[in-house]
PDB file of C-alpha atoms in Angstrom:
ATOM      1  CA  UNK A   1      -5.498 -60.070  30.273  1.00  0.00           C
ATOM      2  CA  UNK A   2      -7.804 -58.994  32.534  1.00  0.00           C
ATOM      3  CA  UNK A   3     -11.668 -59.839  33.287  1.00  0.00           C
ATOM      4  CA  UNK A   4     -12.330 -56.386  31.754  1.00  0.00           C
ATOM      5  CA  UNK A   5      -9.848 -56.973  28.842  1.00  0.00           C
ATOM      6  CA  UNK A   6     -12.041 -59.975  28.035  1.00  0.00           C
ATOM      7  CA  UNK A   7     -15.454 -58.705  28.250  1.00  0.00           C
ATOM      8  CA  UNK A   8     -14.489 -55.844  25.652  1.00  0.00           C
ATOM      9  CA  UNK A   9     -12.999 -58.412  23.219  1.00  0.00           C
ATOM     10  CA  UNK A  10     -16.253 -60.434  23.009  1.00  0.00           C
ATOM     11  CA  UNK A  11     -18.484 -57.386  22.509  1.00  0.00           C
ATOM     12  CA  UNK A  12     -15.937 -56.115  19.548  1.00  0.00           C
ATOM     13  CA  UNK A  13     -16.190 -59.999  18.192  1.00  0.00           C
ATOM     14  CA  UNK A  14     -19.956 -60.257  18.553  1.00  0.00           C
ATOM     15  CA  UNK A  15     -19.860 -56.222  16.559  1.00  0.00           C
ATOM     16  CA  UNK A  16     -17.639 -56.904  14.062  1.00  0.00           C
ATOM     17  CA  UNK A  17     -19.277 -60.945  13.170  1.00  0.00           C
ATOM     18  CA  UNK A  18     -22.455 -59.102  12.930  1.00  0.00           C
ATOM     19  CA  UNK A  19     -21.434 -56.463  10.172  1.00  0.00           C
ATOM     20  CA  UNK A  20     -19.935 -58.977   8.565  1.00  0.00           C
ATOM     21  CA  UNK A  21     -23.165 -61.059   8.109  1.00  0.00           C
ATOM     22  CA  UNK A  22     -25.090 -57.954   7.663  1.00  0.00           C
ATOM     23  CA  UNK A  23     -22.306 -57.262   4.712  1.00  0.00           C
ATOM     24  CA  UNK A  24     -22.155 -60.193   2.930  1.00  0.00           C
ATOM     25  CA  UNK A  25     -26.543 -60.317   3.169  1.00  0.00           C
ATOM     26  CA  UNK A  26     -26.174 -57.005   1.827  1.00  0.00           C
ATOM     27  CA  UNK A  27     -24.244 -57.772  -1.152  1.00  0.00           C
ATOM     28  CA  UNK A  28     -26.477 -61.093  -1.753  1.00  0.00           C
ATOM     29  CA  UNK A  29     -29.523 -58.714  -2.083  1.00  0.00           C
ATOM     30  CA  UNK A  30     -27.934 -55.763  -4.203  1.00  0.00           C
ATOM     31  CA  UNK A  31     -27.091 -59.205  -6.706  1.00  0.00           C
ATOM     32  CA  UNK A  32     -30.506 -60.447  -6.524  1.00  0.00           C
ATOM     33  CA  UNK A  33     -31.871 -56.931  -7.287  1.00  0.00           C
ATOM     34  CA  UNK A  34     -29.835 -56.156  -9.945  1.00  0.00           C
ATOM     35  CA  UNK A  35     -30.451 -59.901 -11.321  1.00  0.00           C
ATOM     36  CA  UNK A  36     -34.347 -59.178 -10.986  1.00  0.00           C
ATOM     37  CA  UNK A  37     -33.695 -55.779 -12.357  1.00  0.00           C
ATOM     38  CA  UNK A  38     -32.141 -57.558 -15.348  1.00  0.00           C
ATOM     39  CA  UNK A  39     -34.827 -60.018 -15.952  1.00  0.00           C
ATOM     40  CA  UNK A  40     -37.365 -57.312 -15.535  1.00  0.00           C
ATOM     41  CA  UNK A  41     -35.736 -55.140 -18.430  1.00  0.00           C
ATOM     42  CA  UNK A  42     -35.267 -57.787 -20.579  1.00  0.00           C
ATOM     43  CA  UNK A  43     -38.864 -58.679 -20.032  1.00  0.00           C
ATOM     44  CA  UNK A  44     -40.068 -55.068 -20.951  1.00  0.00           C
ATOM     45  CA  UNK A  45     -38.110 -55.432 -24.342  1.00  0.00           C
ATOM     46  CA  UNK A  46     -39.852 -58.876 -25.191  1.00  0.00           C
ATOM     47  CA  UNK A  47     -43.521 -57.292 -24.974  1.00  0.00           C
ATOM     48  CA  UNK A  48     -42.203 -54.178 -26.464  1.00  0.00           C
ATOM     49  CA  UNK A  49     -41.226 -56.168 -29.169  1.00  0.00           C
ATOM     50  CA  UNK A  50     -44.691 -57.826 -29.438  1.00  0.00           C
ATOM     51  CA  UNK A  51     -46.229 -54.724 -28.889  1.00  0.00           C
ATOM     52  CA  UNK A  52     -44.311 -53.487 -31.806  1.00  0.00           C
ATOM     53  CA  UNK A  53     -45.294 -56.602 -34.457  1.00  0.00           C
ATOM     54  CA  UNK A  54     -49.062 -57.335 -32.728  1.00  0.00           C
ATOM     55  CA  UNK A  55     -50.481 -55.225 -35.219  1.00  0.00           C
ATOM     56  CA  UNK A  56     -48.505 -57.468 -38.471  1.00  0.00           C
ATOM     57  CA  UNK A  57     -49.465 -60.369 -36.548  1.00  0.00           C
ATOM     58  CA  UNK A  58     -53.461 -59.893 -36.265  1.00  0.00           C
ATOM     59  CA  UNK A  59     -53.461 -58.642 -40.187  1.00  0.00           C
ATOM     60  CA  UNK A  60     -51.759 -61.869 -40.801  1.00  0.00           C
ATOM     61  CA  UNK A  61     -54.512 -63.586 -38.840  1.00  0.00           C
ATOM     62  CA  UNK A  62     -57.163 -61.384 -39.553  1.00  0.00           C
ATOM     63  CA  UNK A  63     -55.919 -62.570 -43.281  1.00  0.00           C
ATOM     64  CA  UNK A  64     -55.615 -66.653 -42.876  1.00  0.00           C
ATOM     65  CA  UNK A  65     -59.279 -66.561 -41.264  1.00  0.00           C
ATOM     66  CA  UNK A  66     -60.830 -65.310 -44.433  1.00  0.00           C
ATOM     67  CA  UNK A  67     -58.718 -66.992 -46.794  1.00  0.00           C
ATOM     68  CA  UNK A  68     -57.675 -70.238 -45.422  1.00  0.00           C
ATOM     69  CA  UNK A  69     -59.733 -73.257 -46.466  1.00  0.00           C
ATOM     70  CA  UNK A  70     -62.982 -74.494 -43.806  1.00  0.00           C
ATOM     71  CA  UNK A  71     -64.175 -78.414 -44.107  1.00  0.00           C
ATOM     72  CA  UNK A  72     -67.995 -76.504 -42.964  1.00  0.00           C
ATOM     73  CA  UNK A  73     -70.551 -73.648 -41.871  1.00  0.00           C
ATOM     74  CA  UNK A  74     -72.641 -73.365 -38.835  1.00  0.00           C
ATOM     75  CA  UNK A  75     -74.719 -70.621 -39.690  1.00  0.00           C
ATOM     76  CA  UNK A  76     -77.637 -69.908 -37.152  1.00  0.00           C
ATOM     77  CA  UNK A  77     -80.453 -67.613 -37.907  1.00  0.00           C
ATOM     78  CA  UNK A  78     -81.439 -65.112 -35.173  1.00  0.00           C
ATOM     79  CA  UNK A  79     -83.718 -66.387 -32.610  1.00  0.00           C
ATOM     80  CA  UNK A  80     -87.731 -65.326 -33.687  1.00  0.00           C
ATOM     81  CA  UNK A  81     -90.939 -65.479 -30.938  1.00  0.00           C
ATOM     82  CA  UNK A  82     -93.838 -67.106 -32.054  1.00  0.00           C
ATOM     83  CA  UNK A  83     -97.391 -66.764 -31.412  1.00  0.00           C
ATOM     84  CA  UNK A  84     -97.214 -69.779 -28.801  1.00  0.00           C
ATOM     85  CA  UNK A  85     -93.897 -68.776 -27.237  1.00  0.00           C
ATOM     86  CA  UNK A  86     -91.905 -70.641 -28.667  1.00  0.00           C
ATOM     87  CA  UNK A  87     -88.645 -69.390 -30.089  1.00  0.00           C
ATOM     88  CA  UNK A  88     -87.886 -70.701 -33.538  1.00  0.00           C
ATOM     89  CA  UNK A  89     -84.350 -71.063 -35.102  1.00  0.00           C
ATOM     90  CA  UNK A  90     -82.784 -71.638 -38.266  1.00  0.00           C
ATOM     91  CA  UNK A  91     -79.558 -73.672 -38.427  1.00  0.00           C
ATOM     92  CA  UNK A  92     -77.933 -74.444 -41.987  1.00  0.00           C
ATOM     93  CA  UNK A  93     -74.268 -76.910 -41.667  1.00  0.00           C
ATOM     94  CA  UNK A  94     -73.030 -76.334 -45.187  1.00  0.00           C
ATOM     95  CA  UNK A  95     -70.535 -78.548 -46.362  1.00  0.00           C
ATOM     96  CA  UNK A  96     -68.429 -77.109 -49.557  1.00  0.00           C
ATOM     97  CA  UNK A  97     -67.079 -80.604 -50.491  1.00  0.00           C
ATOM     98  CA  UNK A  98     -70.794 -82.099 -51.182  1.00  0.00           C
ATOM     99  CA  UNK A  99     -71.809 -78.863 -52.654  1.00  0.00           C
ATOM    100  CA  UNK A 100     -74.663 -78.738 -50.019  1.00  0.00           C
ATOM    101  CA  UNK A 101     -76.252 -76.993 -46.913  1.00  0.00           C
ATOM    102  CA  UNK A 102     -78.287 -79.112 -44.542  1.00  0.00           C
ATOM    103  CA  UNK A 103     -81.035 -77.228 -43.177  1.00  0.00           C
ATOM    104  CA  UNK A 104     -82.942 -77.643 -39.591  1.00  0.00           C
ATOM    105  CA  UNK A 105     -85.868 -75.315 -38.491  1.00  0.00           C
ATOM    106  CA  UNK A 106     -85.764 -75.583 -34.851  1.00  0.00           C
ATOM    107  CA  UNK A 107     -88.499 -74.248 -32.870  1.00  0.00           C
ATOM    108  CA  UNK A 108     -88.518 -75.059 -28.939  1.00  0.00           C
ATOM    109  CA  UNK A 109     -89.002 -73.472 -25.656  1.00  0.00           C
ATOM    110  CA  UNK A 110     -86.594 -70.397 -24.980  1.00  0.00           C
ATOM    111  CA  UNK A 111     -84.621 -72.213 -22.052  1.00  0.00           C
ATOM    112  CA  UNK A 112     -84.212 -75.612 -24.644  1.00  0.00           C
ATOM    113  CA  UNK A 113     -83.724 -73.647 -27.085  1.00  0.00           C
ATOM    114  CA  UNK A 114     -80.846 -71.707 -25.674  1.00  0.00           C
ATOM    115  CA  UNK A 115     -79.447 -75.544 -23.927  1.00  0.00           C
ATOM    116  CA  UNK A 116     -79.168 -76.952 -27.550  1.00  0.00           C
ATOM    117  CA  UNK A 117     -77.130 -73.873 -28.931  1.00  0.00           C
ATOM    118  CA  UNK A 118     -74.733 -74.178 -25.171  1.00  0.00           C
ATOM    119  CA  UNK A 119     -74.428 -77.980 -26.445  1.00  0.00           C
ATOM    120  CA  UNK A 120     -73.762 -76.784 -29.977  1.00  0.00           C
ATOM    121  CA  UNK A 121     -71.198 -74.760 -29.796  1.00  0.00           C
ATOM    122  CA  UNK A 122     -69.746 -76.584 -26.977  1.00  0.00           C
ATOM    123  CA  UNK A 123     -68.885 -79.391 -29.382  1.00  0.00           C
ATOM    124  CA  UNK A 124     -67.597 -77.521 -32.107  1.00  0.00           C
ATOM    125  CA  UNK A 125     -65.137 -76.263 -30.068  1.00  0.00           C
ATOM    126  CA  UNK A 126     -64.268 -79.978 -28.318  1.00  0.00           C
ATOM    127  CA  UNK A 127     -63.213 -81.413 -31.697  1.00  0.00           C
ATOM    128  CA  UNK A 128     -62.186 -78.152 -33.366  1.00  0.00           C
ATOM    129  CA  UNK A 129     -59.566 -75.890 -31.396  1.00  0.00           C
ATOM    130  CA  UNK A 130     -59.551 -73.173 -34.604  1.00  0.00           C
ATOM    131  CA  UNK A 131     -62.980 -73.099 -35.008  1.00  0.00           C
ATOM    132  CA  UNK A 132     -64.254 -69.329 -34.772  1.00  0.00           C
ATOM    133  CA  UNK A 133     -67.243 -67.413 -33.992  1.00  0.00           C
ATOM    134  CA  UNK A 134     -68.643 -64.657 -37.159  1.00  0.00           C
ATOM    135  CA  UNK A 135     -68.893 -62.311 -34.595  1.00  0.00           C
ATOM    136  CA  UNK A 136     -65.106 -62.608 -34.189  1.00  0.00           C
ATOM    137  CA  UNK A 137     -63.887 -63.127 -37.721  1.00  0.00           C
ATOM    138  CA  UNK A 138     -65.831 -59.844 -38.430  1.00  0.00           C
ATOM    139  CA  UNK A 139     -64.260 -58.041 -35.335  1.00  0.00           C
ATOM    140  CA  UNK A 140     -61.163 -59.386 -36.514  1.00  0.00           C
ATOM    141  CA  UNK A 141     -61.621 -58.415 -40.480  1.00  0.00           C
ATOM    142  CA  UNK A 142     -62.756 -54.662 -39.551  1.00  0.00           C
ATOM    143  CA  UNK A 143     -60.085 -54.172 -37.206  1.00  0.00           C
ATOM    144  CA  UNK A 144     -57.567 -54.905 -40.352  1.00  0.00           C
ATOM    145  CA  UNK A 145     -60.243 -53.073 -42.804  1.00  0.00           C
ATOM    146  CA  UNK A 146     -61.115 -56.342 -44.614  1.00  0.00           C
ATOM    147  CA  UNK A 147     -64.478 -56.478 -45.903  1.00  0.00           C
ATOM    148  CA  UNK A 148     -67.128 -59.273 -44.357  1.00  0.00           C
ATOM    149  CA  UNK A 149     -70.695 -58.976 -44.995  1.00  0.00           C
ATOM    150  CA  UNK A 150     -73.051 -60.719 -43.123  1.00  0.00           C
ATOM    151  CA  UNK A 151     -76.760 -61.392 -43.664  1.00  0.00           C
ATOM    152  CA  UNK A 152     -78.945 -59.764 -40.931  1.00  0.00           C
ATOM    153  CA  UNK A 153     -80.751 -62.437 -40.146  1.00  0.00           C
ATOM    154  CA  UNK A 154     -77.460 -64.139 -39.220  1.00  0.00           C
ATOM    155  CA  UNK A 155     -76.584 -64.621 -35.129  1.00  0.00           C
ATOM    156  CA  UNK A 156     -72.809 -63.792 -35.742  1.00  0.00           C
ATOM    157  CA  UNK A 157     -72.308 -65.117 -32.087  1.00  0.00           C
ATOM    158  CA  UNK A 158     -73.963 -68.611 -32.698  1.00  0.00           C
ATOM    159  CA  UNK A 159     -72.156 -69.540 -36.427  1.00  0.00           C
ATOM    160  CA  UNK A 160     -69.129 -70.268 -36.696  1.00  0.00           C
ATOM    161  CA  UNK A 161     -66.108 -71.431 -39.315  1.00  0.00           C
ATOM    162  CA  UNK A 162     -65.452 -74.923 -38.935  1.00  0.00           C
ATOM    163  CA  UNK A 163     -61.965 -76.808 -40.023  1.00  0.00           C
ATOM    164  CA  UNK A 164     -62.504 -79.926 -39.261  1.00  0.00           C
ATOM    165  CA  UNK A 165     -64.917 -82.203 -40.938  1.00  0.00           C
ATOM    166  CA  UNK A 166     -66.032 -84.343 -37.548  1.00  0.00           C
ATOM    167  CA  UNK A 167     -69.652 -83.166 -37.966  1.00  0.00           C
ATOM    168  CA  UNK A 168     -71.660 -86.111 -36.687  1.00  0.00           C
ATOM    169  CA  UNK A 169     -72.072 -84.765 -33.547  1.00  0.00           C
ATOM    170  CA  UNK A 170     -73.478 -81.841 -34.676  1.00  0.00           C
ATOM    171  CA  UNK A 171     -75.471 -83.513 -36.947  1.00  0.00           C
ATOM    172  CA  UNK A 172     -77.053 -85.719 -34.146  1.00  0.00           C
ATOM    173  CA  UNK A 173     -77.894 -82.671 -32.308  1.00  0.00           C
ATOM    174  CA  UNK A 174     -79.544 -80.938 -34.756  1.00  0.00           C
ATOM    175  CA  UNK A 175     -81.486 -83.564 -35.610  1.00  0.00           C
ATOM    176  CA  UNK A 176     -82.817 -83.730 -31.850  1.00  0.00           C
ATOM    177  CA  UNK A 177     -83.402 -80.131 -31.628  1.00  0.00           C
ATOM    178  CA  UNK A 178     -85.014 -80.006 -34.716  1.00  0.00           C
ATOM    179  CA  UNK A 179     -87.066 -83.297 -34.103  1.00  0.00           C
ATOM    180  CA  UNK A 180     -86.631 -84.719 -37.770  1.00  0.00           C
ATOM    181  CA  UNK A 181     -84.148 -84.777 -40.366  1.00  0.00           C
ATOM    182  CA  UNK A 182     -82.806 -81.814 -42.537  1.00  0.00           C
ATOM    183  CA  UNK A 183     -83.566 -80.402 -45.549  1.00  0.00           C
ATOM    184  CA  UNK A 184     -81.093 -80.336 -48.302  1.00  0.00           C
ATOM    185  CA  UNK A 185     -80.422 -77.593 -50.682  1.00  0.00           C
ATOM    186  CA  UNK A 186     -77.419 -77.123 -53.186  1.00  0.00           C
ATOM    187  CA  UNK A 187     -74.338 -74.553 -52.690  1.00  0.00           C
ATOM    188  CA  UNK A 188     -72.067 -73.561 -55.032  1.00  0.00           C
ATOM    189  CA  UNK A 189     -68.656 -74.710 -53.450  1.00  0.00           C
ATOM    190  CA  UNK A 190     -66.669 -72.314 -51.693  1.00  0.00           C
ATOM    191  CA  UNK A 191     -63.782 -73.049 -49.467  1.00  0.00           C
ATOM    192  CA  UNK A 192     -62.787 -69.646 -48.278  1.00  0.00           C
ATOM    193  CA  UNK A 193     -65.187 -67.493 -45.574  1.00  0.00           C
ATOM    194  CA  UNK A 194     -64.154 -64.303 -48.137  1.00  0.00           C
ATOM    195  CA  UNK A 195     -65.776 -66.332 -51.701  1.00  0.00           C
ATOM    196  CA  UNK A 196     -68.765 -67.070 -49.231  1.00  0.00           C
ATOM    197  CA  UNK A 197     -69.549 -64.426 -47.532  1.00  0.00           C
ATOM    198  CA  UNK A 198     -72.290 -62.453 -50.313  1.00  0.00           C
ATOM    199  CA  UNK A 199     -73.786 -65.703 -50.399  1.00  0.00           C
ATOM    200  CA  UNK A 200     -74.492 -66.370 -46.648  1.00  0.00           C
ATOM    201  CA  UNK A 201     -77.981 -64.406 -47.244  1.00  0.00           C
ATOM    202  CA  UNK A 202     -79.006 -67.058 -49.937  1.00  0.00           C
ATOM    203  CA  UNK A 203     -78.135 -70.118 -47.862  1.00  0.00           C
ATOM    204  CA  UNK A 204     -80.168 -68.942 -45.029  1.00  0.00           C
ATOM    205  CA  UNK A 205     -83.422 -67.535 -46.913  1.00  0.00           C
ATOM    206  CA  UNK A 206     -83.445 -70.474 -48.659  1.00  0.00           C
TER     207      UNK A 206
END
């Protein structure tokens, strides 16, 4: 076999490995595609089947909110000005299994004012992972036609249900926004946010 011979049976070698490689990549990748393909559909099925039960599942949530039993109350009055600029809050912690609300009239400077409700509900939600806002058990309720009502006077944003009974905290900040210890006034026990909710309006004229 000649020089010649030799030069054309390295070029067809070097032609033919790389088809081969570019075949066997090829069918690696047409795998992976239809693997991702796979995945993919599957995936679209699972949230079509959430999609599909999302709207059971928030009634069923919407539902436990109102009806499941709360250890307290954070209800906060909305914010008034007064004549020296301060802003002046009401804050009631009721507690159904003493049959009591514990009142503090808070009236600070808008910026403390505002730090003390940050603190607030930043430690309701460190020790209580289900607490939840009015403003979002109301969103919640109207969205599944259950019926809420809500004082006016009430800052929906800055109350919440409570589930756990670690209140200490809040108790120690209140007292420090408030600058002296609360006022006590008796509630008719009530363990569900639905019983409670005509009553709100009482608790916080009071």
């Amino acid at each position: 076999m000649d020089k010649k011979d030799w030069v054309q049976l390295l070029v067809a070698t070097c032609i033919l490995g790389t088809l081969g490689f570019l075949g066997v990549n090829l069918f690696e990748m047409k795998g992976t595609l239809a693997t991702v393909d796979t995945r993919s559909s599957k995936t679209d099925e699972r949230v079509g089947r959430i999609a599909e039960t999302l709207p059971e599942l928030k009634s069923r949530v919407a539902w436990e909110e109102l009806n499941s039993r709360f250890e307290a109350l954070v209800l906060t009055s909305v914010a008034l000005s007064m004549n020296n600029g301060a802003i002046s809050r009401r804050v009631a912690l009721y507690r159904p299994t003493l049959k009591k609300a514990f009142m503090y009239d808070i009236e600070a400077p808008e910026e403390s004012l505002a730090r003390s409700m940050r603190l607030l509900s930043g430690t309701i939600y460190n020790f209580d992972r289900k607490a939840i806002t009015f403003s979002d058990l109301t969103e919640l309720a109207y969205e599944q036609r259950f019926s809420v009502l809500l004082p006016t006077s009430l800052d929906s944003r800055n109350s919440f249900v409570v589930r756990s009974a670690h209140l200490e905290d809040l108790k120690k900040i209140l007292r420090n926004a408030s600058k002296g210890e609360p006022r006590e006034i008796d509630v008719e026990t009530a363990f569900r946010v639905i019983d409670l909710s005509e009553k709100l309006d009482e608790i916080m004229e009071k």
